[in-house]
Each structure stands twice: as structure tokens, then as C-alpha cells.
Tab-separated table of N, CA, C and O in Angstrom:
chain	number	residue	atom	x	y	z
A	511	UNK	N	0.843	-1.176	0.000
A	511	UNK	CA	0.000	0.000	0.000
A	511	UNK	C	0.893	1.245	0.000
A	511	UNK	O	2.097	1.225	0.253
A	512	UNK	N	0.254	2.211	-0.276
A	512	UNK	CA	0.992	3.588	-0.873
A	512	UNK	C	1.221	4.298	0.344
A	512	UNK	O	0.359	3.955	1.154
A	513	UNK	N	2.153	5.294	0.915
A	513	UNK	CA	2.388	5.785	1.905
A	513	UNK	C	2.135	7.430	1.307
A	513	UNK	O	2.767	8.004	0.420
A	514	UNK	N	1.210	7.840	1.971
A	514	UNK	CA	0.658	9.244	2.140
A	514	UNK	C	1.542	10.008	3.141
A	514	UNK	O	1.635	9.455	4.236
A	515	UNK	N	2.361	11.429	2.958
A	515	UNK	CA	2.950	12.248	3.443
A	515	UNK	C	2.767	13.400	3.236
A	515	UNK	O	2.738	13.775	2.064
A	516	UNK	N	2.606	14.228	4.177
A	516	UNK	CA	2.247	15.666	4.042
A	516	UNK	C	3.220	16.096	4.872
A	516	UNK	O	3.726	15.718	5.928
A	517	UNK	N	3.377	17.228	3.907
A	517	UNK	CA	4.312	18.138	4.567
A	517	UNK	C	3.925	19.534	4.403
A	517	UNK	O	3.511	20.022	3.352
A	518	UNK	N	4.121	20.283	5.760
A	518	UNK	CA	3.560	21.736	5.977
A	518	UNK	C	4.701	22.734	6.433
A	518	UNK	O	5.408	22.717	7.441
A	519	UNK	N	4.643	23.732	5.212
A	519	UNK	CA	5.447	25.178	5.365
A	519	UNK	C	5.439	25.630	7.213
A	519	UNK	O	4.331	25.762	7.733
A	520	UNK	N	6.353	25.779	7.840
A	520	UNK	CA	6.638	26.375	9.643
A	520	UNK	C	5.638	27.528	9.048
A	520	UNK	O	4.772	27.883	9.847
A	521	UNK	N	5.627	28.081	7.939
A	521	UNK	CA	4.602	29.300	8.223
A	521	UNK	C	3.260	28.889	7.597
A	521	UNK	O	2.907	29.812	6.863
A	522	UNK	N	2.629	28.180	7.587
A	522	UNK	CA	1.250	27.442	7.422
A	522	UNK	C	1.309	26.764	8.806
A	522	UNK	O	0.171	26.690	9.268
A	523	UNK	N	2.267	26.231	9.649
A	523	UNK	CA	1.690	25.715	10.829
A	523	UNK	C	1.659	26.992	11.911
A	523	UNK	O	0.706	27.026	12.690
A	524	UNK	N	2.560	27.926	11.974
A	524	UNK	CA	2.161	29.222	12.684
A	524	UNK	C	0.793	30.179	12.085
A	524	UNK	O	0.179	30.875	12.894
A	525	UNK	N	0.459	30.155	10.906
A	525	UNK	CA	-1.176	31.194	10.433
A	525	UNK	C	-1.971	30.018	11.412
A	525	UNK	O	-2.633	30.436	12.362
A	526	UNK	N	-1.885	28.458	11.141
A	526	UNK	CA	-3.196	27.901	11.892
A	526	UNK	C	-3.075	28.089	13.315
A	526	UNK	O	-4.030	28.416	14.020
A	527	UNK	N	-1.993	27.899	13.711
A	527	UNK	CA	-2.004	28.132	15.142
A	527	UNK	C	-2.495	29.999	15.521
A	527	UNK	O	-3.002	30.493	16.528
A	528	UNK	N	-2.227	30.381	14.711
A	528	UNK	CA	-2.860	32.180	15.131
A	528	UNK	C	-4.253	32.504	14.520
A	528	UNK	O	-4.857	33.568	14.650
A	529	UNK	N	-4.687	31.329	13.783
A	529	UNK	CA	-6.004	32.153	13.649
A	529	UNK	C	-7.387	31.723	14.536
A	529	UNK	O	-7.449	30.800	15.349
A	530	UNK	N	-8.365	32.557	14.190
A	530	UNK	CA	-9.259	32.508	15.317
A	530	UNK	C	-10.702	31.609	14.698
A	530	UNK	O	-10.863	31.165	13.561
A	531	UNK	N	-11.244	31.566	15.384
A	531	UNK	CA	-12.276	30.710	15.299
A	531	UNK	C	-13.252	30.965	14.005
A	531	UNK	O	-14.040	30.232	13.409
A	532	UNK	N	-12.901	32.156	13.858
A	532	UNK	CA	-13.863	32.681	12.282
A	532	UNK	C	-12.820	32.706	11.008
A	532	UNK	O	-13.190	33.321	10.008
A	533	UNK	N	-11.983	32.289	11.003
A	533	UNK	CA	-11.021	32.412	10.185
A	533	UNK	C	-11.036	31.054	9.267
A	533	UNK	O	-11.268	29.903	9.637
A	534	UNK	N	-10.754	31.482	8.103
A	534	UNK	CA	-11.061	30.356	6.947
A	534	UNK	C	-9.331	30.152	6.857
A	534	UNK	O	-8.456	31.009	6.980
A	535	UNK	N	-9.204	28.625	6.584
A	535	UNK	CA	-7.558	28.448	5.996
A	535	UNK	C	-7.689	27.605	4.821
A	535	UNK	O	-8.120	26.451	4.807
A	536	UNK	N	-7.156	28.492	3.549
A	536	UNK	CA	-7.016	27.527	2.590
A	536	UNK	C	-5.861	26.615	2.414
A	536	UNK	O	-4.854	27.241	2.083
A	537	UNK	N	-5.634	25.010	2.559
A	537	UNK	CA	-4.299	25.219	2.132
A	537	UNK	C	-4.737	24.002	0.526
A	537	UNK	O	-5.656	23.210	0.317
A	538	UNK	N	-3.476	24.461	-0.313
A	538	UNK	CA	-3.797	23.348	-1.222
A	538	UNK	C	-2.957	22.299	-1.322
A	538	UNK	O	-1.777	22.543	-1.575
A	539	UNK	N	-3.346	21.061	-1.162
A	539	UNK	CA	-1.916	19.506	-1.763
A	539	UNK	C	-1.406	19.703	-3.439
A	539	UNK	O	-1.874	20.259	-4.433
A	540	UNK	N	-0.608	19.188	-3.228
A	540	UNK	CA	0.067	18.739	-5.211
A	540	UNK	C	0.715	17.739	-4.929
A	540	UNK	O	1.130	17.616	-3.777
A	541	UNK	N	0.988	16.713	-5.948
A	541	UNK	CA	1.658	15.586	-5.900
A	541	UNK	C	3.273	15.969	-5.873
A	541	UNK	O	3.711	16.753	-6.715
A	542	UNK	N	3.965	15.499	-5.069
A	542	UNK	CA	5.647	15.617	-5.261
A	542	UNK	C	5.967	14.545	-5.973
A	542	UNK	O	5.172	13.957	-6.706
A	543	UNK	N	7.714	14.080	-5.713
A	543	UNK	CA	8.021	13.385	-5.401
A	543	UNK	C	9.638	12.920	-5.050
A	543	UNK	O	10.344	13.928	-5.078
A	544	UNK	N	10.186	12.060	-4.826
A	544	UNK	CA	11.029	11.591	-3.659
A	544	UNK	C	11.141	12.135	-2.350
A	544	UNK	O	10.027	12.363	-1.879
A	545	UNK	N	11.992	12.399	-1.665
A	545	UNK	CA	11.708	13.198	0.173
A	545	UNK	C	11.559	14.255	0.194
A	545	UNK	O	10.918	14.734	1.129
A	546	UNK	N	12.171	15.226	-0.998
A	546	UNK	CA	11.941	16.540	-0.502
A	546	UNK	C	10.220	17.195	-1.048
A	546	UNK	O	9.641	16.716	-2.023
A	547	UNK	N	9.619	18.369	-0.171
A	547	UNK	CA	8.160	18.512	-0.427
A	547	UNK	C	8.335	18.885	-1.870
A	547	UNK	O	9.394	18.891	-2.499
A	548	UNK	N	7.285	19.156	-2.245
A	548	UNK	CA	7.409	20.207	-3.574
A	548	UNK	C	7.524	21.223	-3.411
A	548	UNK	O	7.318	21.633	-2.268
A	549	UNK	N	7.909	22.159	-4.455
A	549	UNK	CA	7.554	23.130	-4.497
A	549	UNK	C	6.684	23.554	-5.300
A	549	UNK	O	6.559	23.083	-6.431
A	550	UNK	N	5.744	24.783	-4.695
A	550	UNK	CA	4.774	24.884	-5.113
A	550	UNK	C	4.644	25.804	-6.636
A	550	UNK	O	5.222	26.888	-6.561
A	551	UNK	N	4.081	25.566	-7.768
A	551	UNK	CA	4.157	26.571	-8.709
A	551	UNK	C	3.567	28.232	-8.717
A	551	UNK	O	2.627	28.818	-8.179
A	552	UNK	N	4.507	28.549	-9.496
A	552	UNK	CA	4.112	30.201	-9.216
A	552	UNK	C	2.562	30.121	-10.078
A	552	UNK	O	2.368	29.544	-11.148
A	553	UNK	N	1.349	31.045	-9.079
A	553	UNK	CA	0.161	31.329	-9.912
A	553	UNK	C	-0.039	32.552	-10.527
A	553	UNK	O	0.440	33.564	-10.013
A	554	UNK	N	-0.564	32.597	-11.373
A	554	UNK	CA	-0.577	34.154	-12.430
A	554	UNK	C	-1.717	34.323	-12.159
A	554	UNK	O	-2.495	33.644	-12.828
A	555	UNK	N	-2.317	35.227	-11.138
A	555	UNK	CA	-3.545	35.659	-11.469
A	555	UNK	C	-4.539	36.274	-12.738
A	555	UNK	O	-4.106	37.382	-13.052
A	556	UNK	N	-5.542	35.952	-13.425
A	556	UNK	CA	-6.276	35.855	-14.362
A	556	UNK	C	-7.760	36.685	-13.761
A	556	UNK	O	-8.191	36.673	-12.608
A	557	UNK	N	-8.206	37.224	-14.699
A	557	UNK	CA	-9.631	37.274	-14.716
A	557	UNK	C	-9.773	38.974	-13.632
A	557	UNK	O	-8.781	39.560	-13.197
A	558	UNK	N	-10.812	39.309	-13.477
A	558	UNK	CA	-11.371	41.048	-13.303
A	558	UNK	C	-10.092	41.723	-11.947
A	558	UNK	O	-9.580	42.842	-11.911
A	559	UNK	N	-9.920	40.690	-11.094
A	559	UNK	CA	-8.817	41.006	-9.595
A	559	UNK	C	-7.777	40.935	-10.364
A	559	UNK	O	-6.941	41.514	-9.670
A	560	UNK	N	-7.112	40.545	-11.564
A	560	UNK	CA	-5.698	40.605	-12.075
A	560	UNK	C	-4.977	41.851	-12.095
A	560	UNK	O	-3.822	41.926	-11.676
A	561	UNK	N	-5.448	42.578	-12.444
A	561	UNK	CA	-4.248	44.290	-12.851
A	561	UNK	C	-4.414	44.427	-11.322
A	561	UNK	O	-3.430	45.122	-11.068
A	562	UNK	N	-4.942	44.240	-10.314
A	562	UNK	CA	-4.702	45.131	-8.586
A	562	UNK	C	-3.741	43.946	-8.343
A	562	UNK	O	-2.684	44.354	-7.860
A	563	UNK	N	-3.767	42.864	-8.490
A	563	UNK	CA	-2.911	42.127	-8.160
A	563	UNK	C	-1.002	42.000	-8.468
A	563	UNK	O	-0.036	41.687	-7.772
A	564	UNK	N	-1.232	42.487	-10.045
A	564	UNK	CA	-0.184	42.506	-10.324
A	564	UNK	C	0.750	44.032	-10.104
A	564	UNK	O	1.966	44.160	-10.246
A	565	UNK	N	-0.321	45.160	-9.692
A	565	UNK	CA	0.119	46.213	-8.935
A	565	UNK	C	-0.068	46.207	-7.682
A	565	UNK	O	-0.179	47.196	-6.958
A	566	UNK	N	-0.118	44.847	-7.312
A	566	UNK	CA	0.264	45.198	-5.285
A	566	UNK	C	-0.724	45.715	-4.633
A	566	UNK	O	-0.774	45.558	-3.413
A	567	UNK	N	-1.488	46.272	-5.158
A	567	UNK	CA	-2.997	46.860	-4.657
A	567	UNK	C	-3.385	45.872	-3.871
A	567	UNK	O	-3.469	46.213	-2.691
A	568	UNK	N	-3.679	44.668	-4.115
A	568	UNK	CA	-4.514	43.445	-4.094
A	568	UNK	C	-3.587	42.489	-3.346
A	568	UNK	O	-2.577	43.172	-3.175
A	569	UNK	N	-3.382	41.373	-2.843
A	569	UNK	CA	-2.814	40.492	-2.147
A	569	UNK	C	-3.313	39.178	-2.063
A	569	UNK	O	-4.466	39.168	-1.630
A	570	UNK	N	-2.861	38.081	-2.320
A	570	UNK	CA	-3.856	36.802	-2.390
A	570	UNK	C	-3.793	36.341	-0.883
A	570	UNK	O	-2.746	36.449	-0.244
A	571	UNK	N	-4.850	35.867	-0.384
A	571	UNK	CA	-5.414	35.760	0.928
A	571	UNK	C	-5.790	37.042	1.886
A	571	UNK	O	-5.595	37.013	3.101
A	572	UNK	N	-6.329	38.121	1.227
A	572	UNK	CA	-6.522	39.212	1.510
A	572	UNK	C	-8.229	38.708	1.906
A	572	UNK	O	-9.061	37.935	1.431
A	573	UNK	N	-8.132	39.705	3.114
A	573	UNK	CA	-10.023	39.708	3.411
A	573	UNK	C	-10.821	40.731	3.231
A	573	UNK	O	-10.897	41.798	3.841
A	574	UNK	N	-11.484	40.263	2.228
A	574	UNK	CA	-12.756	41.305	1.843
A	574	UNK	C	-13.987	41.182	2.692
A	574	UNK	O	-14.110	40.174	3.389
A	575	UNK	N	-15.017	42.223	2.700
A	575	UNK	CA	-15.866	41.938	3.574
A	575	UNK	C	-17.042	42.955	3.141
A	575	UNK	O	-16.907	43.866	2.324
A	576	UNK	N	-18.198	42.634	3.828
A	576	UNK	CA	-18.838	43.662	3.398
A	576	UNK	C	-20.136	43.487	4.421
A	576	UNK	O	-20.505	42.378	4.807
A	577	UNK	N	-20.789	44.753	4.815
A	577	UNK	CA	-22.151	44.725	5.739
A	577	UNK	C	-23.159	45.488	5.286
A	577	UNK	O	-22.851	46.640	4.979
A	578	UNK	N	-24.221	45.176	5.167
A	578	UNK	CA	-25.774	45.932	4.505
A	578	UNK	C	-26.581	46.240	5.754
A	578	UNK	O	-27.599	45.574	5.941
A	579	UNK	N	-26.197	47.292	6.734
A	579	UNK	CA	-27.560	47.449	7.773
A	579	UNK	C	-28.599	47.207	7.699
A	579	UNK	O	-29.199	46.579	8.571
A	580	UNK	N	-29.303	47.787	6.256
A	580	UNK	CA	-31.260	48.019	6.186
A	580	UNK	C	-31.121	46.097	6.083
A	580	UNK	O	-31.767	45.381	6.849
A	581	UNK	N	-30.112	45.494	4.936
A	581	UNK	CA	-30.549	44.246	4.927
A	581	UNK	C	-30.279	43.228	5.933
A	581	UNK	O	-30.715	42.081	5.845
A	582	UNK	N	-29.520	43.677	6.936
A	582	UNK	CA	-28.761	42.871	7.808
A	582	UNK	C	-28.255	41.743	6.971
A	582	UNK	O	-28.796	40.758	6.471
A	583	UNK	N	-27.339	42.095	6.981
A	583	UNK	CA	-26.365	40.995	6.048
A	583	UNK	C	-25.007	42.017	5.405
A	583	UNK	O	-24.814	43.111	4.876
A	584	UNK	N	-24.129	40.550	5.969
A	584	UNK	CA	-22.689	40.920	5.785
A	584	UNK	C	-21.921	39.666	5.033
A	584	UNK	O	-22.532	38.599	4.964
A	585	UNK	N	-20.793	39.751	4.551
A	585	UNK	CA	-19.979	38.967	3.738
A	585	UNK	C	-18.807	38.820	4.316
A	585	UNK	O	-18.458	39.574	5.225
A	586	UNK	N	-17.791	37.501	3.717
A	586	UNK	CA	-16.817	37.891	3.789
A	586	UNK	C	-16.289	37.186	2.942
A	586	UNK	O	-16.979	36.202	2.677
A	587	UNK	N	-15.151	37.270	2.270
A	587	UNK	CA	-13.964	36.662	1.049
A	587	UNK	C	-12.527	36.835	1.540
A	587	UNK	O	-11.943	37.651	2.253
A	588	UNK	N	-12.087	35.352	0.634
A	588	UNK	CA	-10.886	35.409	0.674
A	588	UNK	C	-9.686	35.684	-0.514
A	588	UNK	O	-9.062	34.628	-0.620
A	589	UNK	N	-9.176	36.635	-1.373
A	589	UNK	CA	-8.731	36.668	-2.418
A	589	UNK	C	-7.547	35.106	-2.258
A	589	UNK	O	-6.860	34.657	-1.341
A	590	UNK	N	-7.907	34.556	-4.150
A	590	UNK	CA	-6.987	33.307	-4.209
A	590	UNK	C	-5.821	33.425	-5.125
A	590	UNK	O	-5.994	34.208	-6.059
A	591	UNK	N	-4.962	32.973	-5.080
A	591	UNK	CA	-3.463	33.495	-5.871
A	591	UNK	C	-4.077	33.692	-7.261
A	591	UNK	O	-3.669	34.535	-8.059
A	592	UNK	N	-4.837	33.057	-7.431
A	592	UNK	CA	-5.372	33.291	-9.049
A	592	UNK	C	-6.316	34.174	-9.126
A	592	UNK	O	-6.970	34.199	-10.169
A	593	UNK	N	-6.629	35.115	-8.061
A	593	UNK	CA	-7.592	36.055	-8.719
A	593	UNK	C	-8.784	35.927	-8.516
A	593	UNK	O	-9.508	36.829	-8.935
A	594	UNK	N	-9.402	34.775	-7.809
A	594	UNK	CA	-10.473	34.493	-7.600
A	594	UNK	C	-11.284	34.788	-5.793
A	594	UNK	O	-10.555	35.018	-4.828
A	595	UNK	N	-12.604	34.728	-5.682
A	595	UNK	CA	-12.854	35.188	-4.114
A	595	UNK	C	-13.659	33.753	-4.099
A	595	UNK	O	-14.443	33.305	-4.935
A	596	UNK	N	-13.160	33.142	-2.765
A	596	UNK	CA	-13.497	32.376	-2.141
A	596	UNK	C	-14.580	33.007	-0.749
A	596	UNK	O	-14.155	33.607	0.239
A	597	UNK	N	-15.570	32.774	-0.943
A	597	UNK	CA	-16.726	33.108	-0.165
A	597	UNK	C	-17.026	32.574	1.197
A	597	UNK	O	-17.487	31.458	0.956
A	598	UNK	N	-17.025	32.731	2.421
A	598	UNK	CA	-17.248	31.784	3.154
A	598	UNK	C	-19.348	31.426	3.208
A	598	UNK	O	-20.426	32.017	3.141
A	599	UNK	N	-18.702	29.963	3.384
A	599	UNK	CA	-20.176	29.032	3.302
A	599	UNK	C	-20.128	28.784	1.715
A	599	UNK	O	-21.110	28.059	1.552
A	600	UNK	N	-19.646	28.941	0.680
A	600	UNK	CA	-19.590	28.469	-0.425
A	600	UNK	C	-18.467	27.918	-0.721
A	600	UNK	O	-17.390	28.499	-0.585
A	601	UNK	N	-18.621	26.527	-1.235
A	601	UNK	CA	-17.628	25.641	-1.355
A	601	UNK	C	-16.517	25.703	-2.736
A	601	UNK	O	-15.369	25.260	-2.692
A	602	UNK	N	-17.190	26.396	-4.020
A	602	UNK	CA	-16.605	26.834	-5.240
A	602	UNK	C	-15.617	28.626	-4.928
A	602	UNK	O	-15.560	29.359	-3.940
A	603	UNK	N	-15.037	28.709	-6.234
A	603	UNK	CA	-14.576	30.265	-5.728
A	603	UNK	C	-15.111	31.069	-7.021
A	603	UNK	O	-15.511	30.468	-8.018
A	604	UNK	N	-15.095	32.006	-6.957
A	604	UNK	CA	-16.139	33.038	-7.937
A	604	UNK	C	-15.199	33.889	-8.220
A	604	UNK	O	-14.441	34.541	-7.501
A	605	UNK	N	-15.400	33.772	-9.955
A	605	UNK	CA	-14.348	34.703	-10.689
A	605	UNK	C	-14.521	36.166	-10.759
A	605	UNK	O	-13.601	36.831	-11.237
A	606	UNK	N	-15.666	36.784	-10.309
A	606	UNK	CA	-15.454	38.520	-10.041
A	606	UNK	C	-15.916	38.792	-8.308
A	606	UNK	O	-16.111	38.085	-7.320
A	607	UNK	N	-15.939	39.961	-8.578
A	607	UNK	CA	-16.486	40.433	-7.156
A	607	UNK	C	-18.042	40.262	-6.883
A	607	UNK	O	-18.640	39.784	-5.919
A	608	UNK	N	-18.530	40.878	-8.197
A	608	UNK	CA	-19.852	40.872	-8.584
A	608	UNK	C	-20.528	39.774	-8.623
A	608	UNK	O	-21.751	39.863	-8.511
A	609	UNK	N	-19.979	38.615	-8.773
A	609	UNK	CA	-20.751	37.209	-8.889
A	609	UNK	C	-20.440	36.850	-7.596
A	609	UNK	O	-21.464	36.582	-6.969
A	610	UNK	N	-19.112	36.703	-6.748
A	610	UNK	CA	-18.907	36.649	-5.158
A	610	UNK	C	-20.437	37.163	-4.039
A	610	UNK	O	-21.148	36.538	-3.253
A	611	UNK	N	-20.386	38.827	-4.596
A	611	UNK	CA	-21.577	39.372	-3.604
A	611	UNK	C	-22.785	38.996	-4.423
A	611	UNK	O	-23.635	39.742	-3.938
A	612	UNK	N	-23.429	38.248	-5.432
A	612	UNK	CA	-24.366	38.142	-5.227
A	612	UNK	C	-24.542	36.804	-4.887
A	612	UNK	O	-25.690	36.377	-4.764
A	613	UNK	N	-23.599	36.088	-4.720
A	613	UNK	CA	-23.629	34.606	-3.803
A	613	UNK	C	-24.379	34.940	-2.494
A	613	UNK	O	-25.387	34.342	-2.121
A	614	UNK	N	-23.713	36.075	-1.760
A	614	UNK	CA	-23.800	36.124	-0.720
A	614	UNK	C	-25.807	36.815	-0.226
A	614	UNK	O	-26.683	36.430	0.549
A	615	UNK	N	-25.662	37.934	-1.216
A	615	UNK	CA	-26.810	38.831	-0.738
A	615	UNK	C	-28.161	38.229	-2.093
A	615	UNK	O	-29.165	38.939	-2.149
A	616	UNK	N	-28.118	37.356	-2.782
A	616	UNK	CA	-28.992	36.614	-3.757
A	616	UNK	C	-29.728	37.326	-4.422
A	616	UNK	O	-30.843	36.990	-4.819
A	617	UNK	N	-28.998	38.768	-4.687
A	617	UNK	CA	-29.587	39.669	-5.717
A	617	UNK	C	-28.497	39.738	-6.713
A	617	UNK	O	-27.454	39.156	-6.415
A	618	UNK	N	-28.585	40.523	-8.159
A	618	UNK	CA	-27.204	41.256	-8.940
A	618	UNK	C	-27.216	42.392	-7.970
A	618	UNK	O	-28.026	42.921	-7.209
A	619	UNK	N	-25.607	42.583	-8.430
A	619	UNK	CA	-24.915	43.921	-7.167
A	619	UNK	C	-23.687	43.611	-7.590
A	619	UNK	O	-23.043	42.637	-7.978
A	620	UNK	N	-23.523	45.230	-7.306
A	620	UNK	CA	-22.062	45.687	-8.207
A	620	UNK	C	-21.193	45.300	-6.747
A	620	UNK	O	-21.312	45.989	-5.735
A	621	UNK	N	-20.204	43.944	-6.832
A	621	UNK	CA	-19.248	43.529	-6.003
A	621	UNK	C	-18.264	44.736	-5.742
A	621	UNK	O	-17.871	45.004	-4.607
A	622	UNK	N	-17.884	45.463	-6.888
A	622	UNK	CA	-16.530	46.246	-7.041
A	622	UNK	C	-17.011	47.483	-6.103
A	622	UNK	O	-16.122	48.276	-5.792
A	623	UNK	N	-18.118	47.695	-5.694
A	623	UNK	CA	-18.500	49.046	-4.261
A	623	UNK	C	-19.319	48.160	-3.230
A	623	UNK	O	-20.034	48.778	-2.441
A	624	UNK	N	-19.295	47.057	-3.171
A	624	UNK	CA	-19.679	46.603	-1.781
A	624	UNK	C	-18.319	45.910	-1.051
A	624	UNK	O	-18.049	46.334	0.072
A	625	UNK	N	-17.700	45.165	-1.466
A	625	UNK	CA	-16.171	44.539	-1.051
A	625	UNK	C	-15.630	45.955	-0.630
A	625	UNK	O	-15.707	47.074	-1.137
A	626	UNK	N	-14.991	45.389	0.629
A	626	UNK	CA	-13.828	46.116	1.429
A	626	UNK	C	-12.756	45.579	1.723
A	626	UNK	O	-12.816	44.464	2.242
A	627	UNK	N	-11.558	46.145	1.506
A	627	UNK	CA	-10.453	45.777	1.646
A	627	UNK	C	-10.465	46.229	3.617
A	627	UNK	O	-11.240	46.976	4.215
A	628	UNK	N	-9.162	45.329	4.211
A	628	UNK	CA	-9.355	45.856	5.692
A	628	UNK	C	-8.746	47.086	5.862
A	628	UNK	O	-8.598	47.320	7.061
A	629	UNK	N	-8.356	47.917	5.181
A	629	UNK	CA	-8.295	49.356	5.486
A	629	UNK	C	-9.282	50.041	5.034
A	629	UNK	O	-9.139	51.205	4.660
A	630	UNK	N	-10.570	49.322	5.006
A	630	UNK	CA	-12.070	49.925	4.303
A	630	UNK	C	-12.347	50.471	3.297
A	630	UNK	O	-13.414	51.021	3.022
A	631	UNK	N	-10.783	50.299	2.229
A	631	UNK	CA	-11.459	51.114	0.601
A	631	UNK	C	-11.948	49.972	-0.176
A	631	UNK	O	-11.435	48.854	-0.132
A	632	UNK	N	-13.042	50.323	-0.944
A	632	UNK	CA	-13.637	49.063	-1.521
A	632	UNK	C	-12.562	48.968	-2.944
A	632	UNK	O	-11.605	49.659	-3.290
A	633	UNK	N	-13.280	47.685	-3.590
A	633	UNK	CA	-12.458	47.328	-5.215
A	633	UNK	C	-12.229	48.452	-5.892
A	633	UNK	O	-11.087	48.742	-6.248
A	634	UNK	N	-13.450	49.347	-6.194
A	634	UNK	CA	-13.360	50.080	-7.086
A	634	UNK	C	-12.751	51.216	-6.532
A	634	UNK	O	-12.628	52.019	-7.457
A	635	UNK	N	-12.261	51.740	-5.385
A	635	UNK	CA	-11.261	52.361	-5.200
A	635	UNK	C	-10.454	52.153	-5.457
A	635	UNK	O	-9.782	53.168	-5.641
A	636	UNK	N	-9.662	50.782	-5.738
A	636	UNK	CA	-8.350	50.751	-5.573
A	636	UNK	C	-8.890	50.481	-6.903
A	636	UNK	O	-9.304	51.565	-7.316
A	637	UNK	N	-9.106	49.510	-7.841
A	637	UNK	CA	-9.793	50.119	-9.315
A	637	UNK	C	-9.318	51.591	-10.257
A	637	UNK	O	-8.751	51.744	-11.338
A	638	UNK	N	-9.944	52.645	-9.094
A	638	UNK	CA	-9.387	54.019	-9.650
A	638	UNK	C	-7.783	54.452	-9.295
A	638	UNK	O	-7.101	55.135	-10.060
A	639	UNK	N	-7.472	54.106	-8.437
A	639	UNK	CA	-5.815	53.973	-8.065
A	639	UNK	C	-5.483	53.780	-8.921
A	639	UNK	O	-4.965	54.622	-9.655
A	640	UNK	N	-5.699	52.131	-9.301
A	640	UNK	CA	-4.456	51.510	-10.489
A	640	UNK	C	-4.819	52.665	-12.011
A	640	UNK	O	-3.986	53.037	-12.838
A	641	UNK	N	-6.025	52.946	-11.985
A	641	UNK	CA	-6.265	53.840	-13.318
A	641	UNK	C	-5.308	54.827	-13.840
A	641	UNK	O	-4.817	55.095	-14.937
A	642	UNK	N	-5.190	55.505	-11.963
A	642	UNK	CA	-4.666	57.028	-11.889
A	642	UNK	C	-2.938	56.634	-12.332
A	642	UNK	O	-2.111	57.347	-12.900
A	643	UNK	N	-2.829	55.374	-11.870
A	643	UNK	CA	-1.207	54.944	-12.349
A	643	UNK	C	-0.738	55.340	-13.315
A	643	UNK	O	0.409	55.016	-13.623
């Protein structure tokens, strides 16, 4: 029988040990092989989050978030090296912002002014940033 081995980055076992009970951890496997782990391939982010990404604006595992008072209802995301938002409570990841928040709030809605970055400027702020570049 086949012998299964995992091996985890000291800094993937220190994020799990520091995060908190609401905190999502993605990690992903790939096949290696002989003793040493793999290494992991570089991802090119693709698709509407690409240009903030590739200007630093953006960060993969960045938390977006978002709250609607009148509707009571709030969000939250995780940006993925590729550009994509991983939603919590949804098991797929969603290629814009706009298809992300209406996962969440089950209407259309412009993702790019409801998402917040944690210094509270939404997408389309930083959107007009990279413009003004």
C-alpha cells in the first residue's frame, strides 16, 4: 500500500495556530516526489482582480468583507493566488467580485463598491488607483 505524506510550510503551521475561530484556511496539496516537499508553482492571477494584483494593490489571501444594515447581512472573502474570491459558506470560488456578492446577498450587485479591503477602501477604489497609475 501507498504511503501518504504531508508536509507543511513552519509558516502554514504558525497562520493555523494564530487564527481565530472565524477564520477560513485555505491550504492546497500537489503531488511531489522523492523526500523533498514540492515546491509549489508560481500562480498568475487571471480574470477582473488581475491588474490590482499585479500592482500590489490586491494580495492573495486578503479579506474582503462587506455589511448591509437596512438588509442585515454581511460577507466575507478570501482573495486566491489566481484572482479568484473564495466566499465563506460556499464551497466553489467566484471569478469577479460581482458574482462573489451576489452569492452572498442573492440579488445582482455591483461587487466592485460593496467589497472592502481591511483598510475599508472598496475594489473600485483601488480600481481608480491603479487607473490614476
Amino acid at each position: 500500500m501507498a504511503t501518504l505524506s504531508i508536509h507543511f510550510d513552519p509558516a502554514v503551521l504558525a497562520r493555523l495556530v494564530s487564527a481565530s475561530g472565524d477564520d477560513t484556511i485555505h491550504v492546497t496539496l500537489a503531488l511531489g516526489g522523492g523526500d523533498a516537499p514540492a515546491q509549489a508553482a508560481s500562480v498568475v492571477p487571471y480574470g477582473p482582480l488581475a491588474g490590482l494584483m499585479r500592482a500590489g494593490l490586491l494580495k492573495p489571501d486578503a479579506v474582503l468583507t462587506f455589511h448591509q444594515r437596512r438588509a442585515n447581512r454581511s460577507g466575507r472573502a478570501v482573495v486566491t493566488a489566481d484572482g479568484q474570491l473564495i466566499v465563506d459558506g460556499h464551497s466553489s470560488p467566484f471569478p469577479s467580485p460581482s458574482k462573489a456578492a451576489e452569492a452572498v446577498t442573492g440579488n445582482v450587485i455591483n461587487g466592485w463598491t460593496l467589497w472592502h479591503t481591511s483598510d475599508g477602501s472598496t475594489l473600485d477604489q483601488l480600481r481608480q488607483k491603479l487607473d490614476a497609475q
